mmCIF file of C-alpha atoms in Angstrom:
data_model
loop_
_atom_site.group_PDB
_atom_site.id
_atom_site.type_symbol
_atom_site.label_atom_id
_atom_site.label_comp_id
_atom_site.label_asym_id
_atom_site.label_seq_id
_atom_site.Cartn_x
_atom_site.Cartn_y
_atom_site.Cartn_z
ATOM 1 C CA MET X 140 119.751 -12.884 -44.992
ATOM 2 C CA ARG X 141 118.633 -15.699 -42.718
ATOM 3 C CA LEU X 142 116.886 -13.141 -40.435
ATOM 4 C CA VAL X 143 114.879 -11.629 -43.291
ATOM 5 C CA ALA X 144 113.636 -15.052 -44.439
ATOM 6 C CA SER X 145 112.446 -15.867 -40.883
ATOM 7 C CA LEU X 146 110.401 -12.624 -40.659
ATOM 8 C CA LEU X 147 108.754 -13.298 -44.017
ATOM 9 C CA CYS X 148 107.679 -16.789 -42.902
ATOM 10 C CA LEU X 149 106.241 -15.437 -39.651
ATOM 11 C CA GLY X 150 104.205 -12.811 -41.516
ATOM 12 C CA LEU X 151 102.717 -15.374 -43.861
ATOM 13 C CA LEU X 152 101.636 -17.588 -40.944
ATOM 14 C CA SER X 153 99.943 -14.720 -38.997
ATOM 15 C CA ALA X 154 97.933 -13.274 -41.918
ATOM 16 C CA PRO X 155 95.182 -15.966 -41.987
ATOM 17 C CA GLY X 156 94.650 -15.674 -38.192
ATOM 18 C CA VAL X 157 94.223 -11.924 -38.390
ATOM 19 C CA ALA X 158 91.701 -12.300 -41.215
ATOM 20 C CA ARG X 159 89.685 -14.853 -39.270
ATOM 21 C CA ALA X 160 89.594 -12.593 -36.184
ATOM 22 C CA GLN X 161 88.391 -9.605 -38.197
ATOM 23 C CA SER X 162 85.621 -11.654 -39.872
ATOM 24 C CA SER X 163 84.374 -13.011 -36.511
ATOM 25 C CA GLN X 164 84.256 -9.489 -35.043
ATOM 26 C CA SER X 165 82.260 -8.171 -37.992
ATOM 27 C CA THR X 166 79.814 -11.093 -37.727
ATOM 28 C CA GLU X 167 79.214 -10.490 -34.032
ATOM 29 C CA ALA X 168 78.753 -6.718 -34.481
ATOM 30 C CA SER X 169 76.049 -6.930 -37.220
ATOM 31 C CA PRO X 170 72.453 -7.192 -35.838
ATOM 32 C CA PRO X 171 70.180 -10.039 -36.943
ATOM 33 C CA LEU X 172 68.153 -9.490 -40.063
ATOM 34 C CA LEU X 173 64.899 -10.703 -38.327
ATOM 35 C CA ALA X 174 64.836 -7.730 -35.945
ATOM 36 C CA GLN X 175 64.860 -5.303 -38.819
ATOM 37 C CA THR X 176 61.756 -6.862 -40.491
ATOM 38 C CA GLU X 177 59.353 -6.439 -37.461
ATOM 39 C CA PRO X 178 56.464 -3.856 -38.107
ATOM 40 C CA ILE X 179 56.409 -0.653 -36.120
ATOM 41 C CA PRO X 180 53.181 -0.341 -33.999
ATOM 42 C CA ALA X 181 50.765 2.411 -35.070
ATOM 43 C CA ALA X 182 49.845 5.240 -32.721
ATOM 44 C CA PRO X 183 46.420 4.868 -30.911
ATOM 45 C CA PRO X 184 43.554 6.953 -32.342
ATOM 46 C CA PRO X 185 42.472 10.027 -30.382
ATOM 47 C CA PRO X 186 39.393 9.569 -28.068
ATOM 48 C CA GLU X 187 35.981 10.485 -29.468
ATOM 49 C CA TYR X 188 34.246 13.570 -28.144
ATOM 50 C CA VAL X 189 31.131 12.799 -26.059
ATOM 51 C CA PRO X 190 28.831 15.801 -25.538
ATOM 52 C CA PRO X 191 27.637 16.440 -21.966
ATOM 53 C CA PRO X 192 24.003 15.519 -21.040
ATOM 54 C CA PRO X 193 21.402 18.236 -21.546
ATOM 55 C CA PRO X 194 20.456 20.311 -18.493
ATOM 56 C CA SER X 195 17.442 19.185 -16.444
ATOM 57 C CA GLN X 196 14.103 20.738 -17.233
ATOM 58 C CA GLY X 197 11.418 21.598 -14.675
ATOM 59 C CA PRO X 198 11.467 23.016 -11.154
ATOM 60 C CA ALA X 199 14.521 22.574 -8.958
ATOM 61 C CA GLU X 200 14.329 19.630 -6.557
ATOM 62 C CA ALA X 201 16.433 18.376 -3.713
ATOM 63 C CA PRO X 202 18.692 15.372 -4.503
ATOM 64 C CA ALA X 203 16.590 13.096 -2.285
ATOM 65 C CA GLU X 204 13.389 14.135 -4.016
ATOM 66 C CA ARG X 205 14.856 13.664 -7.482
ATOM 67 C CA ALA X 206 16.183 10.228 -6.510
ATOM 68 C CA ALA X 207 12.701 9.181 -5.370
ATOM 69 C CA ARG X 208 10.956 10.527 -8.505
ATOM 70 C CA TYR X 209 9.553 7.800 -10.741
ATOM 71 C CA SER X 210 10.380 9.543 -14.010
ATOM 72 C CA ARG X 211 11.082 12.945 -15.452
ATOM 73 C CA PHE X 212 7.380 13.653 -15.891
ATOM 74 C CA SER X 213 5.752 11.844 -12.958
ATOM 75 C CA SER X 214 6.267 11.212 -9.253
ATOM 76 C CA GLY X 215 4.651 7.742 -9.335
ATOM 77 C CA GLU X 216 4.085 4.905 -11.759
ATOM 78 C CA GLY X 217 0.303 5.370 -11.795
ATOM 79 C CA GLY X 218 0.334 8.967 -12.971
ATOM 80 C CA LEU X 219 -0.307 8.145 -16.635
ATOM 81 C CA LEU X 220 -3.412 6.110 -15.785
ATOM 82 C CA LEU X 221 -4.732 8.976 -13.653
ATOM 83 C CA ILE X 222 -4.276 11.423 -16.538
ATOM 84 C CA PHE X 223 -6.048 9.060 -18.935
ATOM 85 C CA THR X 224 -8.900 8.583 -16.452
ATOM 86 C CA GLU X 225 -9.439 12.311 -16.056
ATOM 87 C CA LEU X 226 -9.220 12.894 -19.809
ATOM 88 C CA LEU X 227 -11.776 10.193 -20.560
ATOM 89 C CA SER X 228 -14.167 11.198 -17.782
ATOM 90 C CA GLY X 229 -13.894 14.849 -18.800
ATOM 91 C CA VAL X 230 -14.621 14.106 -22.450
ATOM 92 C CA VAL X 231 -17.669 11.951 -21.608
ATOM 93 C CA THR X 232 -19.258 14.149 -18.947
ATOM 94 C CA GLY X 233 -18.342 17.387 -20.718
ATOM 95 C CA GLY X 234 -19.808 16.075 -23.953
ATOM 96 C CA ILE X 235 -23.050 15.153 -22.205
ATOM 97 C CA TYR X 236 -23.253 18.603 -20.633
ATOM 98 C CA GLY X 237 -22.510 20.365 -23.917
ATOM 99 C CA HIS X 238 -25.157 18.309 -25.693
ATOM 100 C CA ALA X 239 -27.682 19.187 -22.972
ATOM 101 C CA LEU X 240 -27.154 22.895 -23.636
ATOM 102 C CA GLY X 241 -28.528 22.453 -27.147
ATOM 103 C CA THR X 242 -25.971 24.714 -28.845
ATOM 104 C CA GLN X 243 -24.198 24.020 -32.119
ATOM 105 C CA ASN X 244 -21.135 21.815 -31.612
ATOM 106 C CA GLY X 245 -21.915 21.892 -27.894
ATOM 107 C CA ALA X 246 -21.001 18.248 -27.332
ATOM 108 C CA TYR X 247 -17.633 18.654 -29.085
ATOM 109 C CA VAL X 248 -16.694 21.897 -27.362
ATOM 110 C CA GLY X 249 -17.847 20.675 -23.945
ATOM 111 C CA GLY X 250 -15.951 17.403 -24.276
ATOM 112 C CA VAL X 251 -12.715 19.028 -25.452
ATOM 113 C CA VAL X 252 -12.729 21.845 -22.878
ATOM 114 C CA THR X 253 -13.655 19.614 -19.925
ATOM 115 C CA GLY X 254 -11.276 16.839 -20.948
ATOM 116 C CA LEU X 255 -8.292 19.159 -21.378
ATOM 117 C CA THR X 256 -9.054 20.974 -18.123
ATOM 118 C CA LEU X 257 -9.335 17.837 -16.015
ATOM 119 C CA GLY X 258 -6.426 16.146 -17.794
ATOM 120 C CA THR X 259 -4.145 19.129 -17.198
ATOM 121 C CA ALA X 260 -5.143 19.253 -13.537
ATOM 122 C CA ALA X 261 -4.357 15.534 -13.201
ATOM 123 C CA ALA X 262 -0.979 15.985 -14.925
ATOM 124 C CA VAL X 263 0.009 18.778 -12.529
ATOM 125 C CA TYR X 264 -1.200 16.799 -9.509
ATOM 126 C CA GLN X 265 0.647 13.583 -10.355
ATOM 127 C CA TYR X 266 3.871 15.526 -10.973
ATOM 128 C CA TYR X 267 4.042 16.798 -7.385
ATOM 129 C CA VAL X 268 2.144 14.028 -5.541
ATOM 130 C CA PRO X 269 3.131 10.382 -6.174
ATOM 131 C CA VAL X 270 0.258 8.323 -7.640
ATOM 132 C CA GLU X 271 1.081 4.635 -7.458
ATOM 133 C CA ARG X 272 -0.204 1.731 -9.565
ATOM 134 C CA ASN X 273 -2.967 0.323 -7.345
ATOM 135 C CA GLU X 274 -3.966 3.820 -6.287
ATOM 136 C CA SER X 275 -4.557 4.848 -9.899
ATOM 137 C CA MET X 276 -6.528 1.656 -10.560
ATOM 138 C CA LEU X 277 -8.807 2.425 -7.628
ATOM 139 C CA ALA X 278 -9.227 5.985 -8.913
ATOM 140 C CA ALA X 279 -10.268 4.631 -12.318
ATOM 141 C CA GLY X 280 -12.767 2.319 -10.643
ATOM 142 C CA GLY X 281 -14.092 5.186 -8.550
ATOM 143 C CA ALA X 282 -14.583 7.253 -11.706
ATOM 144 C CA ALA X 283 -16.540 4.460 -13.413
ATOM 145 C CA LEU X 284 -18.750 3.771 -10.392
ATOM 146 C CA GLY X 285 -19.266 7.476 -9.755
ATOM 147 C CA PHE X 286 -20.425 8.021 -13.334
ATOM 148 C CA LEU X 287 -22.742 5.004 -13.073
ATOM 149 C CA ALA X 288 -24.256 6.353 -9.863
ATOM 150 C CA GLY X 289 -24.716 9.929 -11.067
ATOM 151 C CA PHE X 290 -25.968 9.177 -14.571
ATOM 152 C CA GLY X 291 -28.184 6.341 -13.364
ATOM 153 C CA TYR X 292 -29.672 8.446 -10.604
ATOM 154 C CA GLY X 293 -30.407 11.302 -12.981
ATOM 155 C CA THR X 294 -32.006 8.951 -15.503
ATOM 156 C CA THR X 295 -34.204 7.040 -13.080
ATOM 157 C CA GLN X 296 -35.290 10.192 -11.259
ATOM 158 C CA LYS X 297 -36.062 11.876 -14.615
ATOM 159 C CA LEU X 298 -33.893 14.917 -14.040
ATOM 160 C CA SER X 299 -33.336 17.412 -16.821
ATOM 161 C CA ASP X 300 -30.490 16.785 -19.247
ATOM 162 C CA THR X 301 -28.411 19.579 -17.755
ATOM 163 C CA SER X 302 -28.966 18.447 -14.172
ATOM 164 C CA ARG X 303 -28.196 14.849 -15.080
ATOM 165 C CA ALA X 304 -24.941 15.862 -16.792
ATOM 166 C CA VAL X 305 -23.859 17.985 -13.822
ATOM 167 C CA THR X 306 -24.725 15.164 -11.411
ATOM 168 C CA ALA X 307 -22.707 12.658 -13.439
ATOM 169 C CA LEU X 308 -19.755 15.063 -13.586
ATOM 170 C CA LEU X 309 -19.800 15.670 -9.822
ATOM 171 C CA THR X 310 -20.162 12.012 -8.834
ATOM 172 C CA THR X 311 -17.404 10.993 -11.253
ATOM 173 C CA GLN X 312 -15.001 13.489 -9.731
ATOM 174 C CA LEU X 313 -16.156 12.440 -6.266
ATOM 175 C CA GLY X 314 -15.081 8.879 -6.999
ATOM 176 C CA ILE X 315 -11.623 9.995 -8.172
ATOM 177 C CA ILE X 316 -10.943 12.646 -5.537
ATOM 178 C CA GLY X 317 -12.212 10.401 -2.750
ATOM 179 C CA VAL X 318 -9.691 7.681 -3.638
ATOM 180 C CA LEU X 319 -6.810 10.137 -3.973
ATOM 181 C CA ALA X 320 -7.651 11.866 -0.705
ATOM 182 C CA ALA X 321 -7.847 8.552 1.154
ATOM 183 C CA THR X 322 -4.578 7.120 -0.186
ATOM 184 C CA ALA X 323 -2.332 10.164 -0.669
ATOM 185 C CA PRO X 324 -1.084 10.370 2.980
ATOM 186 C CA TYR X 325 -0.197 6.652 3.070
ATOM 187 C CA GLY X 326 1.262 5.940 -0.365
ATOM 188 C CA ASP X 327 0.270 2.937 -2.447
ATOM 189 C CA VAL X 328 -2.119 0.224 -1.240
ATOM 190 C CA SER X 329 -1.475 -3.497 -1.464
ATOM 191 C CA ASP X 330 -2.918 -5.914 -4.008
ATOM 192 C CA GLY X 331 -5.089 -7.447 -1.308
ATOM 193 C CA ASP X 332 -6.625 -4.077 -0.413
ATOM 194 C CA THR X 333 -7.353 -3.365 -4.074
ATOM 195 C CA ALA X 334 -9.071 -6.725 -4.463
ATOM 196 C CA LEU X 335 -11.036 -6.195 -1.241
ATOM 197 C CA VAL X 336 -12.371 -2.840 -2.456
ATOM 198 C CA GLY X 337 -13.426 -4.391 -5.762
ATOM 199 C CA MET X 338 -15.115 -7.292 -3.968
ATOM 200 C CA SER X 339 -17.065 -4.925 -1.713
ATOM 201 C CA ALA X 340 -18.315 -2.890 -4.688
ATOM 202 C CA LEU X 341 -19.442 -6.031 -6.532
ATOM 203 C CA TYR X 342 -21.182 -7.491 -3.471
ATOM 204 C CA ALA X 343 -22.936 -4.189 -2.827
ATOM 205 C CA PHE X 344 -24.399 -4.231 -6.339
ATOM 206 C CA VAL X 345 -25.454 -7.916 -6.256
ATOM 207 C CA LEU X 346 -26.930 -7.926 -2.763
ATOM 208 C CA THR X 347 -28.812 -4.669 -3.305
ATOM 209 C CA GLY X 348 -30.278 -6.002 -6.532
ATOM 210 C CA LEU X 349 -31.383 -9.269 -4.904
ATOM 211 C CA VAL X 350 -32.974 -7.494 -1.938
ATOM 212 C CA GLN X 351 -34.801 -5.100 -4.236
ATOM 213 C CA SER X 352 -36.019 -7.961 -6.409
ATOM 214 C CA THR X 353 -37.365 -9.763 -3.347
ATOM 215 C CA PHE X 354 -39.453 -6.779 -2.222
ATOM 216 C CA VAL X 355 -40.620 -5.941 -5.732
ATOM 217 C CA LEU X 356 -41.800 -9.482 -6.460
ATOM 218 C CA ALA X 357 -43.461 -9.722 -3.059
ATOM 219 C CA ASP X 358 -45.470 -6.496 -3.465
ATOM 220 C CA ASP X 359 -45.848 -6.690 -7.272
ATOM 221 C CA ARG X 360 -44.764 -3.100 -7.889
ATOM 222 C CA ALA X 361 -42.463 -1.279 -10.292
ATOM 223 C CA ILE X 362 -38.769 -1.551 -9.559
ATOM 224 C CA ASP X 363 -36.534 1.454 -8.930
ATOM 225 C CA ILE X 364 -32.960 0.627 -9.885
ATOM 226 C CA THR X 365 -31.489 3.761 -8.329
ATOM 227 C CA PRO X 366 -30.266 1.989 -5.136
ATOM 228 C CA ALA X 367 -28.620 -0.746 -7.209
ATOM 229 C CA LEU X 368 -26.750 1.838 -9.277
ATOM 230 C CA VAL X 369 -25.608 3.910 -6.280
ATOM 231 C CA ALA X 370 -24.725 0.873 -4.137
ATOM 232 C CA PRO X 371 -21.383 0.025 -5.873
ATOM 233 C CA LEU X 372 -19.943 3.468 -5.113
ATOM 234 C CA ILE X 373 -20.997 3.142 -1.472
ATOM 235 C CA GLY X 374 -19.657 -0.408 -1.398
ATOM 236 C CA MET X 375 -16.318 0.843 -2.644
ATOM 237 C CA GLY X 376 -16.127 3.240 0.292
ATOM 238 C CA VAL X 377 -17.062 0.439 2.706
ATOM 239 C CA GLY X 378 -14.342 -1.729 1.180
ATOM 240 C CA GLY X 379 -11.835 1.044 1.767
ATOM 241 C CA LEU X 380 -12.798 1.139 5.435
ATOM 242 C CA LEU X 381 -12.522 -2.659 5.707
ATOM 243 C CA ALA X 382 -9.071 -2.523 4.137
ATOM 244 C CA VAL X 383 -7.753 -0.626 7.177
ATOM 245 C CA PRO X 384 -8.094 -3.457 9.742
ATOM 246 C CA PHE X 385 -7.978 -6.426 7.343
ATOM 247 C CA GLU X 386 -5.191 -7.589 5.037
ATOM 248 C CA LEU X 387 -6.334 -10.475 2.821
ATOM 249 C CA SER X 388 -4.360 -12.140 0.089
ATOM 250 C CA PRO X 389 -5.661 -11.621 -3.470
ATOM 251 C CA GLY X 390 -6.183 -15.362 -3.881
ATOM 252 C CA ARG X 391 -8.462 -15.542 -0.869
ATOM 253 C CA VAL X 392 -10.428 -12.504 -2.030
ATOM 254 C CA PHE X 393 -10.947 -14.184 -5.399
ATOM 255 C CA LYS X 394 -12.317 -17.312 -3.718
ATOM 256 C CA LEU X 395 -14.599 -15.255 -1.483
ATOM 257 C CA THR X 396 -15.943 -13.527 -4.576
ATOM 258 C CA ALA X 397 -16.141 -16.254 -7.214
ATOM 259 C CA LEU X 398 -17.579 -19.131 -5.160
ATOM 260 C CA PRO X 399 -20.483 -17.349 -3.393
ATOM 261 C CA LEU X 400 -21.526 -15.343 -6.449
ATOM 262 C CA GLY X 401 -21.228 -18.436 -8.615
ATOM 263 C CA VAL X 402 -23.538 -20.381 -6.306
ATOM 264 C CA GLY X 403 -25.969 -17.449 -6.241
ATOM 265 C CA ALA X 404 -25.997 -17.246 -10.041
ATOM 266 C CA VAL X 405 -26.755 -20.975 -10.340
ATOM 267 C CA LEU X 406 -29.587 -20.751 -7.797
ATOM 268 C CA LEU X 407 -30.993 -17.706 -9.572
ATOM 269 C CA VAL X 408 -31.014 -19.408 -12.988
ATOM 270 C CA VAL X 409 -32.438 -22.696 -11.681
ATOM 271 C CA GLY X 410 -35.003 -20.900 -9.528
ATOM 272 C CA THR X 411 -36.169 -18.757 -12.442
ATOM 273 C CA ALA X 412 -36.719 -21.890 -14.534
ATOM 274 C CA LEU X 413 -38.516 -23.890 -11.826
ATOM 275 C CA ALA X 414 -40.253 -21.371 -9.576
ATOM 276 C CA ASP X 415 -41.742 -17.898 -9.479
ATOM 277 C CA GLY X 416 -42.126 -15.053 -7.019
ATOM 278 C CA PRO X 417 -39.861 -13.658 -4.295
ATOM 279 C CA ALA X 418 -38.550 -17.121 -3.394
ATOM 280 C CA VAL X 419 -36.151 -17.043 -6.356
ATOM 281 C CA PRO X 420 -34.025 -13.998 -5.384
ATOM 282 C CA LEU X 421 -34.403 -14.914 -1.710
ATOM 283 C CA SER X 422 -32.945 -18.380 -2.295
ATOM 284 C CA ALA X 423 -30.087 -16.881 -4.311
ATOM 285 C CA LEU X 424 -29.443 -14.385 -1.507
ATOM 286 C CA GLY X 425 -29.345 -17.172 1.076
ATOM 287 C CA GLY X 426 -27.030 -19.250 -1.096
ATOM 288 C CA VAL X 427 -24.613 -16.349 -1.488
ATOM 289 C CA ALA X 428 -24.555 -15.647 2.259
ATOM 290 C CA ALA X 429 -24.126 -19.312 3.257
ATOM 291 C CA THR X 430 -21.396 -19.972 0.704
ATOM 292 C CA PHE X 431 -19.568 -16.822 1.760
ATOM 293 C CA VAL X 432 -19.467 -17.898 5.402
ATOM 294 C CA ILE X 433 -18.345 -21.429 4.505
ATOM 295 C CA THR X 434 -15.655 -20.132 2.156
ATOM 296 C CA LEU X 435 -14.494 -17.607 4.756
ATOM 297 C CA LEU X 436 -14.037 -20.364 7.333
ATOM 298 C CA ALA X 437 -12.523 -22.870 4.882
ATOM 299 C CA THR X 438 -9.934 -20.461 3.516
ATOM 300 C CA ALA X 439 -8.674 -19.219 6.881
ATOM 301 C CA GLU X 440 -5.003 -18.308 6.709
ATOM 302 C CA PRO X 441 -2.425 -16.802 9.062
ATOM 303 C CA PRO X 442 -2.357 -13.019 9.231
ATOM 304 C CA THR X 443 -0.785 -11.518 6.145
ATOM 305 C CA GLU X 444 1.874 -8.934 6.869
ATOM 306 C CA TYR X 445 1.116 -5.647 5.196
ATOM 307 C CA PRO X 446 3.829 -4.799 2.654
ATOM 308 C CA PRO X 447 5.874 -1.693 3.464
ATOM 309 C CA SER X 448 4.896 1.429 1.560
ATOM 310 C CA ARG X 449 7.492 3.302 -0.482
ATOM 311 C CA THR X 450 5.785 6.679 -0.297
ATOM 312 C CA GLY X 451 3.906 6.719 3.001
ATOM 313 C CA PRO X 452 4.064 5.715 6.682
ATOM 314 C CA GLY X 453 1.680 2.743 6.380
ATOM 315 C CA LEU X 454 -1.923 2.104 7.229
ATOM 316 C CA ARG X 455 -2.100 -0.927 9.518
ATOM 317 C CA SER X 456 -2.819 -1.372 13.219
ATOM 318 C CA THR X 457 -1.255 -4.607 14.486
ATOM 319 C CA ARG X 458 -3.469 -4.644 17.599
ATOM 320 C CA PHE X 459 -6.694 -5.130 15.654
ATOM 321 C CA GLN X 460 -7.944 -8.739 15.226
ATOM 322 C CA ALA X 461 -11.132 -10.104 13.692
ATOM 323 C CA MET X 462 -12.539 -13.640 13.588
ATOM 324 C CA PRO X 463 -15.834 -14.989 12.148
ATOM 325 C CA VAL X 464 -18.046 -16.720 14.742
ATOM 326 C CA PRO X 465 -21.597 -18.163 14.749
ATOM 327 C CA VAL X 466 -24.231 -16.086 16.565
ATOM 328 C CA ILE X 467 -27.300 -17.553 18.299
ATOM 329 C CA MET X 468 -30.132 -15.229 19.352
ATOM 330 C CA ARG X 469 -33.562 -15.592 20.900
ATOM 331 C CA ASN X 470 -36.623 -14.349 19.027
ATOM 332 C CA ARG X 471 -39.749 -12.765 20.496
ATOM 333 C CA ASN X 472 -41.794 -15.942 20.116
ATOM 334 C CA ASP X 473 -39.394 -17.934 22.319
ATOM 335 C CA SER X 474 -37.620 -19.491 19.302
ATOM 336 C CA MET X 475 -33.943 -19.515 18.454
ATOM 337 C CA THR X 476 -32.201 -18.210 15.362
ATOM 338 C CA ALA X 477 -28.603 -18.498 14.238
ATOM 339 C CA GLY X 478 -26.417 -16.673 11.768
ATOM 340 C CA PRO X 479 -22.871 -15.570 11.011
ATOM 341 C CA GLY X 480 -21.150 -12.954 13.130
ATOM 342 C CA MET X 481 -17.775 -11.294 13.597
ATOM 343 C CA LEU X 482 -15.671 -11.074 16.779
ATOM 344 C CA LEU X 483 -13.539 -7.923 16.880
ATOM 345 C CA ARG X 484 -10.630 -7.354 19.274
ATOM 346 C CA PHE X 485 -8.889 -3.992 19.628
#
């Protein structure tokens, strides 16, 4: 009896401990409620389909040639200006020729046919041969001066309408083709060369006009403006030849152009108001020449290095040097005369 009572007391004392142990185990085994409330990340969307680039159009080219091409339609950045120049020159000269034929709608048909023909030829040319920016600008200037020379010559010489139109067409194309032929083997020309060619054309026109005016006023005869109209085209060619040994900065070319011609214009206006006869253009001619020499000496600068060409081997000879010097000569009557000169070293 005493043994049974002892076992009952021991069981009552151990029951709370077993309950506490079971509750602690259940608490540790259950996961935290916070982990169950976290959102499940969504799956990434599938990548968008990008179509491949279209295949290249046009003739097959080597990788090096395609890398050097300016665009898909041109080999150089001046190709568009060349096409526009040929289109415009073809429309003008072809229209004049069609009008000279005297047929119905001749001017329209001649302008359209000639413009499309020359424009297509220019488009094909600039696709295979690079035409750079300054090169195309010179070609446009050559077209304008060529048209001026041909049309002016035909008008002053009183050629027939057909002959005058053909002459203008040929001289216009001569100005364009001459520039392209001279620059194609060497690539683009520098800004200084472009300015030098423009300066030479302008000086050729002004000086020829002043010389003609001097002789006309001295002899009191009718003036023939044909040399003055043809001179700019010839002056452009002379400027191209001068661009080979010389490399001037555009700023210096502007000074050599603006200052002498400005002085000549002032002398011409003042002389016309105060005097008469051949002394007026002669004084303007002397003022232009003297101011040019002074400006040339005052704006002397170290030799300008010719920029490297992207499409050609270059055009410069580093062994050529030129320097302006005064020249003194003896006349036949035992007198002395002086003037500007140029010392050339090869």
